[in-house]
Amino acid sequence: PTHNEMPAGLMGRQVAGKEFLDAYLTHGDWDEVVALVPNAASAESFKQTCLSHPSSRDRQRRLQIAMAGTFYDSYLPSPASPQLYFPNPPDPRYAWIRTQGPPHAYALSGVTHTLCSARAVDVLRTLVTDPWQPYDRLICTSRAVRDMVVSVTDAWADDLRDRHGGQPRRSMPLEIIPLGVSTERFRPATPEERAAERGRLGIAADELAVLFVGRLSHHAKAHPFPMYRAMAQAAGQTGRKACLLMVGWAANDAVQCGFEDAARAFAPGVRVEFLDGLRDENRFGAWRAADVFCSLSDNIQETFGLVIVEAMASGLPVVASDWNGYRDLVVDGATGFLVPTIMVRGATDDLTARLLLGEVNYDHFLAQASQCVAVDSAAAARAFARLFEDADLRRRMGEAGRQRAVREFAWPVVIRAYENLWQAQEAERAERAAQAGSKPPRHAGPAAYPAPERSFAGYPARWLDEHVPLVAAPDAAARLAVVAELPLTNHEARFRVSDAGVLMRLVERPGAVRTAGDLIDELAAATGATPVVARATLAWLMKYDLLRVAEAHA
């Protein structure tokens, strides 16, 4: 299976991003929002989402659209919002571009999701080397994620120090804010809802239902072996009838069959029902039928575990692996049980090197890593057994989980944490901007890639400066219209002056000698062109021999 074969919109980061936007529209304490979008279709989609959202009926809010394709010209000089938030780690390009605009023009923030791909780690390394500011923030969804970011950036800083000296360090502070959950959508079932859903799924009154929701991916999500084995052992030890509801979706039929074959092999005596998780009645309805929720993740791709907070909000006790972000969610012994996990030191020492070399692809990288993680199935069996035998324990843990979800993970709480963070960022950014004054960039273009005139300074035979005199070619006026209309000589016209009348005034007097500086000033006065646009216009006119360097200076 490949990572890209998952159903669109159901990856954890996609669900989290969609629900964050819905929660921000519902619970955000704001009157105006600026959306930076890549194209007109995205702009229209965002507008419709906002206009059709229920919150639009209750509050008059202003929506402003900024196009990413014109960021440098239209946004950077005077940002419509001093805060840029990304639904993923902040894009380093916007940190570099910030160095070319007014000092401290905007603050950047973004949230982590999966961090184990080579591309994700590339971005983390920029936290040491790129021009982030102390008021920028990387939002980590769990302590485990924060610790991973610290480990990667510390290792990179150590290597840079060993090779180059100095005191390199991660410049962007880290913040921990969890993902949120809708405690209205995910809530304990009423007796009537529970009876109806169990009837739909054919679950007997004396049958205990354990629920799993998520991708059926043994290499990139959770291997089912410890859950199957623990369920079978617990059912055998307690003598209770148990069924396992596997609500999910597989990348292909082979994976689906693999999960079904493994259930028959490792969970004898347990009824295992596979329900299509792409159908809403299953993905949302099965919560109402369950007695216990289980997720025994063993994968480094996992960072938070949104289904865990959905289970707690639904009032279900949780059996989860003691693994990365899961341990921030489940209070062991109070809202459920954390099942120990173990890795063998040294078993994965060569794995990231093989990924970077391309000897293994991302999916095989995940698979090899997960094969080196063991979840204690005996401990999971003990947890199931205690819950199977004690209805009051199930009730107490479910109630405690619900209270914890409402208190710490409900969207109003999470959105308030984000807004408090953004307010703190803005206060620090504004203070630094006031202290900075007006300081032009040290050189043309960001230091990550200086402008061509610096990067490729030695390429041309000469550079034209403002004092160089120029004249129009004798036939320039006659040829201008043809040059301006042919596709071969008129591409990238949006980056220069294209007004035919203005251009004609520059070339209609072949004998007149004017300096490049005079022509730049004339273009600026006639069109409001920036110096860069005016210079690019002169370059275009010279490229097609409409303007030339005066012979005495050639």
Coordinates of C-alpha atoms in Angstrom, one line a residue:
P1 CA 0.0 0.0 0.0
T2 CA 1.1 3.6 -0.5
H3 CA 0.5 6.5 1.8
N4 CA -1.3 8.4 -0.9
E5 CA -4.0 5.8 -1.4
M6 CA -6.0 6.9 1.7
P7 CA -9.4 8.4 1.1
A8 CA -9.3 12.2 0.5
G9 CA -10.3 14.3 3.6
L10 CA -10.1 11.5 6.1
M11 CA -6.4 11.8 7.0
G12 CA -6.0 13.0 10.6
R13 CA -4.4 16.3 9.6
Q14 CA -7.2 16.9 7.1
V15 CA -9.9 16.2 9.6
A16 CA -8.1 18.4 12.2
G17 CA -7.7 21.3 9.7
K18 CA -11.4 21.2 8.6
E19 CA -12.6 21.0 12.2
F20 CA -10.3 23.8 13.3
L21 CA -11.7 26.2 10.7
D22 CA -15.3 25.2 11.7
A23 CA -14.4 25.8 15.4
Y24 CA -12.7 29.1 14.6
L25 CA -15.7 30.4 12.8
T26 CA -18.0 29.2 15.6
H27 CA -16.0 30.1 18.7
G28 CA -13.4 32.7 17.6
D29 CA -13.6 36.1 19.2
W30 CA -12.9 38.1 16.1
D31 CA -14.5 40.6 13.7
E32 CA -12.3 40.4 10.7
V33 CA -10.2 37.6 9.2
V34 CA -7.7 37.7 6.3
A35 CA -7.4 34.5 4.3
L36 CA -4.2 34.0 2.2
V37 CA -5.2 31.6 -0.6
P38 CA -3.4 30.2 -3.6
N39 CA -5.9 30.9 -6.4
A40 CA -9.3 32.2 -7.3
A41 CA -11.0 28.8 -6.8
S42 CA -9.7 28.6 -3.2
A43 CA -10.8 32.2 -2.6
E44 CA -14.4 31.4 -3.7
S45 CA -14.5 28.2 -1.7
F46 CA -13.3 30.0 1.4
K47 CA -15.9 32.8 1.0
Q48 CA -18.7 30.3 0.5
T49 CA -17.6 28.3 3.6
C50 CA -17.7 31.5 5.7
L51 CA -20.9 32.8 4.3
S52 CA -22.8 29.5 4.6
H53 CA -21.5 28.9 8.1
P54 CA -24.1 29.1 10.9
S55 CA -22.0 31.7 12.7
S56 CA -22.6 34.2 9.9
R57 CA -26.2 34.5 11.0
D58 CA -25.3 35.6 14.4
R59 CA -22.4 38.0 13.8
Q60 CA -21.4 40.6 11.2
R61 CA -17.8 39.8 10.3
R62 CA -15.5 41.0 7.6
L63 CA -13.7 38.7 5.3
Q64 CA -10.6 39.8 3.3
I65 CA -8.9 37.7 0.7
A66 CA -5.2 37.9 -0.1
M67 CA -3.6 36.1 -3.0
A68 CA -0.5 34.2 -2.3
G69 CA 0.6 34.7 -5.9
T70 CA 0.9 38.5 -5.3
F71 CA 2.2 38.3 -1.8
Y72 CA 5.5 40.2 -2.5
D73 CA 3.8 43.2 -4.1
S74 CA 0.5 43.4 -2.4
Y75 CA 0.9 41.9 1.1
L76 CA 4.5 42.4 2.2
P77 CA 4.7 46.2 1.9
S78 CA 1.7 46.6 4.3
P79 CA 0.4 43.3 5.7
A80 CA -3.4 43.1 5.8
S81 CA -2.9 41.0 9.0
P82 CA 0.2 41.0 11.2
Q83 CA -0.3 37.3 12.0
L84 CA 0.1 34.5 9.5
Y85 CA -1.1 31.1 10.8
F86 CA -0.5 27.8 8.8
P87 CA -2.5 24.6 9.4
N88 CA 0.9 22.9 9.4
P89 CA 4.4 24.0 10.4
P90 CA 5.0 27.6 9.2
D91 CA 6.4 27.9 5.7
P92 CA 10.1 29.0 5.9
R93 CA 9.7 31.0 2.7
Y94 CA 7.6 33.5 4.5
A95 CA 10.3 33.9 7.1
W96 CA 12.9 34.7 4.4
I97 CA 10.5 37.0 2.5
R98 CA 9.8 38.9 5.7
T99 CA 13.5 40.1 5.7
Q100 CA 12.7 42.0 2.5
G101 CA 9.8 44.0 3.9
P102 CA 9.2 46.4 6.8
P103 CA 11.0 45.2 9.9
H104 CA 8.9 42.7 11.9
A105 CA 6.0 43.0 9.4
Y106 CA 4.2 39.9 10.6
A107 CA 4.4 37.0 13.0
L108 CA 4.3 33.4 11.9
S109 CA 2.7 30.4 13.6
G110 CA 1.7 26.9 12.6
V111 CA 0.8 23.5 14.0
T112 CA 2.5 20.1 13.8
H113 CA 0.9 17.0 12.5
T114 CA 3.0 14.0 11.2
L115 CA 6.7 14.8 11.6
C116 CA 8.5 11.7 10.6
S117 CA 8.8 12.2 6.8
A118 CA 12.1 13.4 5.4
R119 CA 10.3 16.6 4.2
A120 CA 8.9 17.3 7.6
V121 CA 12.3 17.0 9.2
D122 CA 13.8 19.3 6.5
V123 CA 11.3 21.9 7.8
L124 CA 12.3 21.3 11.4
R125 CA 15.9 21.9 10.6
T126 CA 15.0 25.3 9.3
L127 CA 14.1 26.2 12.9
V128 CA 17.9 26.5 13.5
T129 CA 19.1 28.0 10.3
D130 CA 16.3 30.2 8.9
P131 CA 15.4 33.8 10.1
W132 CA 12.6 33.0 12.5
Q133 CA 11.8 35.5 15.2
P134 CA 11.3 35.0 18.9
Y135 CA 7.7 36.0 18.5
D136 CA 7.0 33.2 15.9
R137 CA 5.6 29.9 17.3
L138 CA 5.5 26.3 16.3
I139 CA 2.5 24.7 18.0
C140 CA 3.0 21.2 19.1
T141 CA -0.1 19.0 19.8
S142 CA 1.6 17.0 22.6
R143 CA 4.6 16.8 24.8
A144 CA 6.0 13.9 22.7
V145 CA 5.9 16.1 19.6
R146 CA 7.6 18.9 21.4
D147 CA 10.3 16.5 22.6
M148 CA 10.8 15.2 19.1
V149 CA 11.2 18.7 17.7
V150 CA 13.7 19.5 20.4
S151 CA 15.7 16.3 19.7
V152 CA 15.9 17.0 15.9
T153 CA 16.8 20.7 16.2
D154 CA 19.3 20.1 19.0
A155 CA 21.1 17.4 16.9
W156 CA 21.2 19.7 13.9
A157 CA 22.5 22.6 16.1
D158 CA 25.2 20.3 17.5
D159 CA 26.3 19.3 14.1
L160 CA 26.5 22.9 12.8
R161 CA 28.5 23.9 15.9
D162 CA 30.9 21.0 15.4
R163 CA 31.5 22.0 11.8
H164 CA 31.3 25.8 11.9
G165 CA 31.6 26.9 15.5
G166 CA 29.4 29.6 16.9
Q167 CA 26.3 29.0 19.0
P168 CA 23.5 27.8 16.6
R169 CA 20.2 27.1 18.3
R170 CA 16.5 26.8 17.6
S171 CA 15.2 30.3 17.4
M172 CA 11.4 29.6 17.3
P173 CA 9.7 28.9 20.6
L174 CA 7.5 25.9 20.9
E175 CA 4.0 26.0 22.3
I176 CA 1.8 23.0 23.3
I177 CA -1.9 23.3 22.4
P178 CA -3.9 20.1 21.7
L179 CA -6.2 19.4 18.9
G180 CA -9.9 20.0 19.7
V181 CA -13.1 18.0 19.6
S182 CA -16.7 18.9 19.1
T183 CA -18.3 17.8 22.4
E184 CA -21.7 18.4 20.8
R185 CA -21.1 15.9 18.0
F186 CA -19.3 13.5 20.1
R187 CA -21.3 13.0 23.3
P188 CA -22.6 10.0 25.4
A189 CA -25.5 8.2 23.7
T190 CA -28.9 8.3 25.2
P191 CA -30.4 4.9 26.2
E192 CA -32.6 5.1 23.1
E193 CA -29.7 6.0 20.8
R194 CA -27.7 3.2 22.2
A195 CA -30.4 0.6 21.8
A196 CA -31.1 1.7 18.3
E197 CA -27.5 1.6 17.2
R198 CA -26.8 -1.8 18.8
G199 CA -29.9 -3.1 17.1
R200 CA -28.7 -1.9 13.7
L201 CA -25.3 -3.6 14.3
G202 CA -26.8 -6.8 15.7
I203 CA -25.1 -6.5 19.1
A204 CA -26.9 -8.5 21.8
A205 CA -27.8 -7.0 25.2
D206 CA -25.2 -9.2 27.0
E207 CA -22.4 -8.6 24.4
L208 CA -19.6 -6.2 25.2
A209 CA -18.7 -4.0 22.2
V210 CA -15.1 -2.7 21.8
L211 CA -14.7 0.0 19.1
F212 CA -11.8 0.8 16.9
V213 CA -12.1 3.8 14.5
G214 CA -9.4 4.7 11.9
R215 CA -7.4 3.6 8.9
L216 CA -6.8 -0.1 8.6
S217 CA -3.1 0.2 8.1
H218 CA -0.8 -2.2 9.9
H219 CA 2.3 -0.3 8.7
A220 CA 1.2 3.3 9.1
K221 CA -1.3 3.5 11.9
A222 CA -1.6 0.5 14.3
H223 CA -0.9 -3.2 13.9
P224 CA -4.0 -5.1 15.0
F225 CA -2.2 -8.0 16.6
P226 CA -2.1 -6.8 20.2
M227 CA -5.7 -5.7 20.1
Y228 CA -6.9 -9.0 18.6
R229 CA -4.9 -11.1 21.0
A230 CA -5.8 -9.0 24.1
M231 CA -9.5 -9.2 23.2
A232 CA -9.4 -13.0 22.8
Q233 CA -7.5 -13.4 26.1
A234 CA -9.8 -11.1 28.0
A235 CA -13.0 -12.8 26.7
G236 CA -11.6 -16.2 27.6
Q237 CA -10.5 -15.1 31.1
T238 CA -13.8 -13.4 31.9
G239 CA -16.2 -15.7 30.0
R240 CA -17.9 -12.6 28.6
K241 CA -19.2 -12.4 25.1
A242 CA -17.3 -9.7 23.3
C243 CA -17.4 -8.2 19.8
L244 CA -14.9 -5.9 18.1
L245 CA -16.2 -3.2 15.8
M246 CA -13.5 -2.3 13.3
V247 CA -14.8 0.9 11.7
G248 CA -12.3 2.0 9.1
W249 CA -11.0 1.8 5.6
A250 CA -8.1 0.1 3.9
A251 CA -5.9 1.2 1.1
N252 CA -6.8 -1.8 -1.0
D253 CA -8.5 -5.2 -0.9
A254 CA -5.3 -7.0 0.1
V255 CA -4.9 -5.0 3.3
Q256 CA -8.6 -5.4 4.1
C257 CA -8.2 -9.2 3.7
G258 CA -5.0 -9.1 5.8
F259 CA -6.9 -7.5 8.7
E260 CA -9.7 -10.0 8.4
D261 CA -7.4 -13.0 8.2
A262 CA -5.4 -11.8 11.2
A263 CA -8.7 -11.4 13.2
R264 CA -9.5 -15.1 12.6
A265 CA -6.0 -16.1 13.5
F266 CA -5.5 -14.0 16.6
A267 CA -8.9 -13.4 18.0
P268 CA -10.6 -16.8 18.2
G269 CA -13.9 -16.6 20.1
V270 CA -14.4 -12.9 19.4
R271 CA -16.8 -11.7 16.9
V272 CA -15.1 -9.1 14.7
E273 CA -17.2 -6.9 12.5
F274 CA -15.6 -4.8 9.8
L275 CA -17.7 -1.7 9.1
D276 CA -17.1 0.7 6.2
G277 CA -15.7 3.8 7.9
L278 CA -16.3 5.9 4.7
R279 CA -20.1 5.7 5.5
D280 CA -21.1 8.4 8.0
E281 CA -23.6 6.1 9.7
N282 CA -20.8 3.9 10.7
R283 CA -18.0 6.4 11.3
F284 CA -20.3 8.5 13.6
G285 CA -23.0 6.0 14.6
A286 CA -20.8 3.2 16.0
W287 CA -19.8 5.3 19.0
R288 CA -23.3 5.0 20.4
A289 CA -23.1 1.2 20.4
A290 CA -19.7 0.8 22.1
D291 CA -18.8 -0.1 25.7
V292 CA -15.1 0.5 25.3
F293 CA -12.8 2.2 22.8
C294 CA -9.4 0.9 21.9
S295 CA -6.5 2.2 19.9
L296 CA -3.1 0.6 20.3
S297 CA -1.0 2.7 18.0
D298 CA 2.6 1.6 17.4
N299 CA 3.6 4.0 14.7
I300 CA 5.9 7.0 14.6
Q301 CA 3.6 8.7 12.2
E302 CA 1.1 9.2 15.1
T303 CA 1.5 12.5 17.0
F304 CA -1.7 13.1 18.9
G305 CA -4.6 10.7 18.5
L306 CA -7.8 12.6 17.7
V307 CA -9.9 9.5 18.0
I308 CA -8.9 9.2 21.7
V309 CA -10.5 12.6 22.5
E310 CA -13.5 11.7 20.4
A311 CA -13.9 8.5 22.5
M312 CA -13.6 10.4 25.7
A313 CA -16.1 13.0 24.6
S314 CA -18.4 10.1 23.7
G315 CA -18.2 8.9 27.3
L316 CA -16.2 5.7 26.6
P317 CA -13.4 4.3 28.7
V318 CA -10.3 4.0 26.6
V319 CA -7.6 1.3 26.2
A320 CA -4.7 3.0 24.5
S321 CA -1.0 2.3 24.0
D322 CA 1.3 4.3 26.1
W323 CA 2.7 5.9 23.0
N324 CA 3.6 9.5 22.1
G325 CA 0.6 11.9 22.2
Y326 CA -1.7 9.3 23.5
R327 CA -0.2 9.6 27.0
D328 CA -1.2 13.2 27.1
L329 CA -4.8 12.3 26.6
V330 CA -5.6 9.2 28.7
V331 CA -5.2 9.5 32.5
D332 CA -4.2 5.9 33.3
G333 CA -6.6 4.4 35.8
A334 CA -9.0 7.3 35.7
T335 CA -10.3 7.7 32.1
G336 CA -8.9 4.4 30.8
F337 CA -5.8 2.4 30.7
L338 CA -2.4 3.0 29.0
V339 CA -0.8 -0.1 27.7
P340 CA 3.1 -0.2 27.9
T341 CA 5.1 -0.1 24.7
I342 CA 8.8 -1.0 24.1
M343 CA 11.4 -0.5 21.5
V344 CA 14.8 -2.3 21.2
R345 CA 17.6 0.2 21.3
G346 CA 19.7 0.1 18.2
A347 CA 17.1 -1.7 16.1
T348 CA 16.4 1.3 13.9
D349 CA 19.9 3.0 13.9
D350 CA 20.2 2.8 10.1
L351 CA 16.6 3.6 9.2
T352 CA 16.6 7.3 8.7
A353 CA 19.8 7.1 6.7
R354 CA 18.1 4.6 4.4
L355 CA 15.1 6.9 4.0
L356 CA 17.3 9.9 3.2
L357 CA 19.3 7.9 0.6
G358 CA 16.1 6.6 -1.0
E359 CA 16.9 3.0 -0.3
V360 CA 13.5 2.7 1.4
N361 CA 10.4 4.8 0.6
Y362 CA 8.2 6.5 3.2
D363 CA 5.8 3.6 3.5
H364 CA 8.6 1.0 4.0
F365 CA 10.3 3.4 6.4
L366 CA 7.1 3.4 8.5
A367 CA 6.7 -0.3 8.2
Q368 CA 10.2 -1.1 9.4
A369 CA 9.9 1.3 12.3
S370 CA 6.6 -0.2 13.4
Q371 CA 8.1 -3.7 13.3
C372 CA 10.5 -2.6 16.0
V373 CA 7.7 -1.5 18.4
A374 CA 6.0 -4.0 20.7
V375 CA 2.7 -3.3 22.5
D376 CA 2.2 -5.4 25.7
S377 CA -0.8 -7.5 24.7
A378 CA -0.9 -9.2 28.1
A379 CA -1.3 -5.8 29.8
A380 CA -4.0 -4.9 27.2
A381 CA -5.8 -8.1 28.0
R382 CA -5.8 -7.2 31.7
A383 CA -7.2 -3.8 31.0
F384 CA -10.0 -5.3 28.8
A385 CA -10.7 -7.9 31.5
R386 CA -11.2 -5.3 34.2
L387 CA -13.5 -3.3 32.0
F388 CA -15.4 -6.4 30.9
E389 CA -16.1 -7.5 34.4
D390 CA -16.9 -4.1 36.0
A391 CA -19.8 -2.1 34.5
D392 CA -19.4 0.6 37.2
L393 CA -15.7 1.0 36.3
R394 CA -16.7 1.5 32.7
R395 CA -19.2 4.1 33.7
R396 CA -16.8 6.0 36.0
M397 CA -14.0 6.0 33.5
G398 CA -16.4 7.1 30.7
E399 CA -17.8 10.0 32.8
A400 CA -14.3 11.1 33.8
G401 CA -13.2 11.0 30.2
R402 CA -16.2 13.1 29.1
Q403 CA -15.4 15.7 31.8
R404 CA -11.7 15.8 30.7
A405 CA -12.7 16.2 27.1
V406 CA -15.1 19.1 27.9
R407 CA -12.6 20.7 30.2
E408 CA -9.4 20.5 28.1
F409 CA -10.1 19.5 24.5
A410 CA -13.5 21.1 23.6
W411 CA -13.1 23.5 20.7
P412 CA -14.0 26.7 22.6
V413 CA -11.1 25.9 25.0
V414 CA -8.7 25.2 22.3
I415 CA -9.7 28.2 20.2
R416 CA -9.2 30.5 23.2
A417 CA -5.7 29.0 23.7
Y418 CA -4.9 29.9 20.1
E419 CA -6.3 33.4 20.3
N420 CA -4.4 34.0 23.6
L421 CA -1.2 32.8 21.9
W422 CA -1.8 35.1 18.8
Q423 CA -2.4 38.1 21.1
A424 CA 0.9 37.4 22.9
Q425 CA 2.7 37.1 19.6
E426 CA 1.2 40.4 18.4
A427 CA 2.3 42.3 21.5
E428 CA 5.9 41.1 21.2
R429 CA 5.9 41.6 17.4
A430 CA 4.6 45.2 17.7
E431 CA 7.1 46.0 20.4
R432 CA 10.0 44.8 18.3
A433 CA 8.7 46.6 15.2
A434 CA 8.5 49.9 17.1
Q435 CA 12.1 49.5 18.3
A436 CA 13.4 48.5 14.9
G437 CA 12.7 51.7 13.0
S438 CA 13.2 51.6 9.2
K439 CA 16.0 49.5 8.2
P440 CA 16.4 48.5 4.5
P441 CA 17.5 44.9 3.6
R442 CA 21.3 44.4 3.6
H443 CA 21.2 43.1 0.0
A444 CA 18.8 42.4 -2.9
G445 CA 16.7 39.3 -2.3
P446 CA 16.6 37.0 0.8
A447 CA 19.9 35.6 2.0
A448 CA 18.6 32.1 1.4
Y449 CA 18.8 32.9 -2.4
P450 CA 20.0 36.4 -3.2
A451 CA 18.6 38.2 -6.2
P452 CA 20.0 37.2 -9.6
E453 CA 22.0 40.4 -9.8
R454 CA 24.0 39.2 -6.8
S455 CA 23.8 35.4 -7.2
F456 CA 24.8 35.7 -10.9
A457 CA 26.8 38.9 -10.8
G458 CA 29.5 37.5 -13.0
Y459 CA 27.3 36.2 -15.7
P460 CA 26.8 39.3 -18.0
A461 CA 29.6 41.3 -19.7
R462 CA 28.4 44.5 -18.0
W463 CA 25.7 45.8 -15.8
L464 CA 23.6 48.9 -16.7
D465 CA 23.4 51.6 -14.0
E466 CA 21.2 54.7 -13.9
H467 CA 23.8 57.0 -15.3
V468 CA 24.2 55.1 -18.6
P469 CA 22.7 57.0 -21.6
L470 CA 20.1 55.2 -23.7
V471 CA 18.6 55.8 -27.2
A472 CA 15.8 54.3 -29.1
A473 CA 16.6 52.1 -32.1
P474 CA 15.8 53.8 -35.4
D475 CA 12.9 51.4 -36.1
A476 CA 11.7 51.0 -32.5
A477 CA 8.4 52.8 -32.9
A478 CA 7.5 50.7 -35.9
R479 CA 8.4 47.4 -34.2
L480 CA 7.0 48.1 -30.7
A481 CA 3.5 46.8 -31.4
V482 CA 4.7 43.6 -33.0
V483 CA 7.1 42.9 -30.1
A484 CA 4.4 43.7 -27.6
E485 CA 1.9 41.3 -29.2
L486 CA 3.9 38.2 -30.1
P487 CA 3.7 35.5 -27.4
L488 CA 7.4 34.8 -27.9
T489 CA 8.4 38.3 -26.9
N490 CA 5.6 39.2 -24.5
H491 CA 5.6 36.6 -21.7
E492 CA 5.8 37.7 -18.0
A493 CA 4.2 41.0 -19.0
R494 CA 2.6 41.4 -15.5
F495 CA 6.1 42.1 -14.1
R496 CA 6.7 45.2 -16.2
V497 CA 4.9 48.2 -17.6
S498 CA 2.9 47.2 -20.6
D499 CA 0.9 50.4 -21.3
A500 CA 1.4 50.9 -25.1
G501 CA 1.2 54.7 -24.9
V502 CA 3.8 55.0 -22.2
L503 CA 6.2 52.6 -24.0
M504 CA 5.7 54.5 -27.2
R505 CA 6.8 57.7 -25.6
L506 CA 10.1 56.1 -24.6
V507 CA 10.9 54.9 -28.1
E508 CA 9.3 57.4 -30.5
R509 CA 12.4 59.7 -30.6
P510 CA 15.3 57.7 -31.9
G511 CA 17.9 60.4 -31.6
A512 CA 17.1 61.5 -28.1
V513 CA 19.6 60.5 -25.5
R514 CA 18.3 60.0 -22.0
T515 CA 19.9 58.2 -19.0
A516 CA 18.5 55.0 -17.7
G517 CA 17.7 56.9 -14.5
D518 CA 15.6 59.5 -16.4
L519 CA 13.6 56.8 -18.1
I520 CA 13.0 55.0 -14.8
D521 CA 11.7 58.2 -13.3
E522 CA 9.5 58.8 -16.3
L523 CA 8.0 55.3 -16.0
A524 CA 7.4 55.7 -12.3
A525 CA 5.7 59.1 -12.8
A526 CA 3.5 57.9 -15.7
T527 CA 2.4 54.6 -14.2
G528 CA 3.3 54.5 -10.5
A529 CA 5.7 51.6 -11.3
T530 CA 8.1 50.5 -8.6
P531 CA 11.8 50.9 -9.3
V532 CA 12.0 47.1 -9.8
V533 CA 9.2 47.2 -12.4
A534 CA 10.6 50.2 -14.1
R535 CA 14.0 48.6 -14.4
A536 CA 12.5 45.4 -15.7
T537 CA 10.7 47.4 -18.3
L538 CA 13.9 49.0 -19.5
A539 CA 15.5 45.5 -19.6
W540 CA 12.6 44.3 -21.8
L541 CA 12.9 47.2 -24.2
M542 CA 16.7 46.6 -24.5
K543 CA 16.2 42.8 -24.9
Y544 CA 14.3 43.3 -28.1
D545 CA 16.5 46.2 -29.4
L546 CA 13.9 48.9 -28.8
L547 CA 16.3 50.7 -26.6
R548 CA 20.1 50.7 -26.9
V549 CA 23.1 52.0 -25.0
A550 CA 24.2 55.2 -26.8
E551 CA 27.2 54.5 -29.1
A552 CA 29.6 56.6 -27.2
H553 CA 29.1 54.5 -24.1
A554 CA 28.6 51.1 -25.7

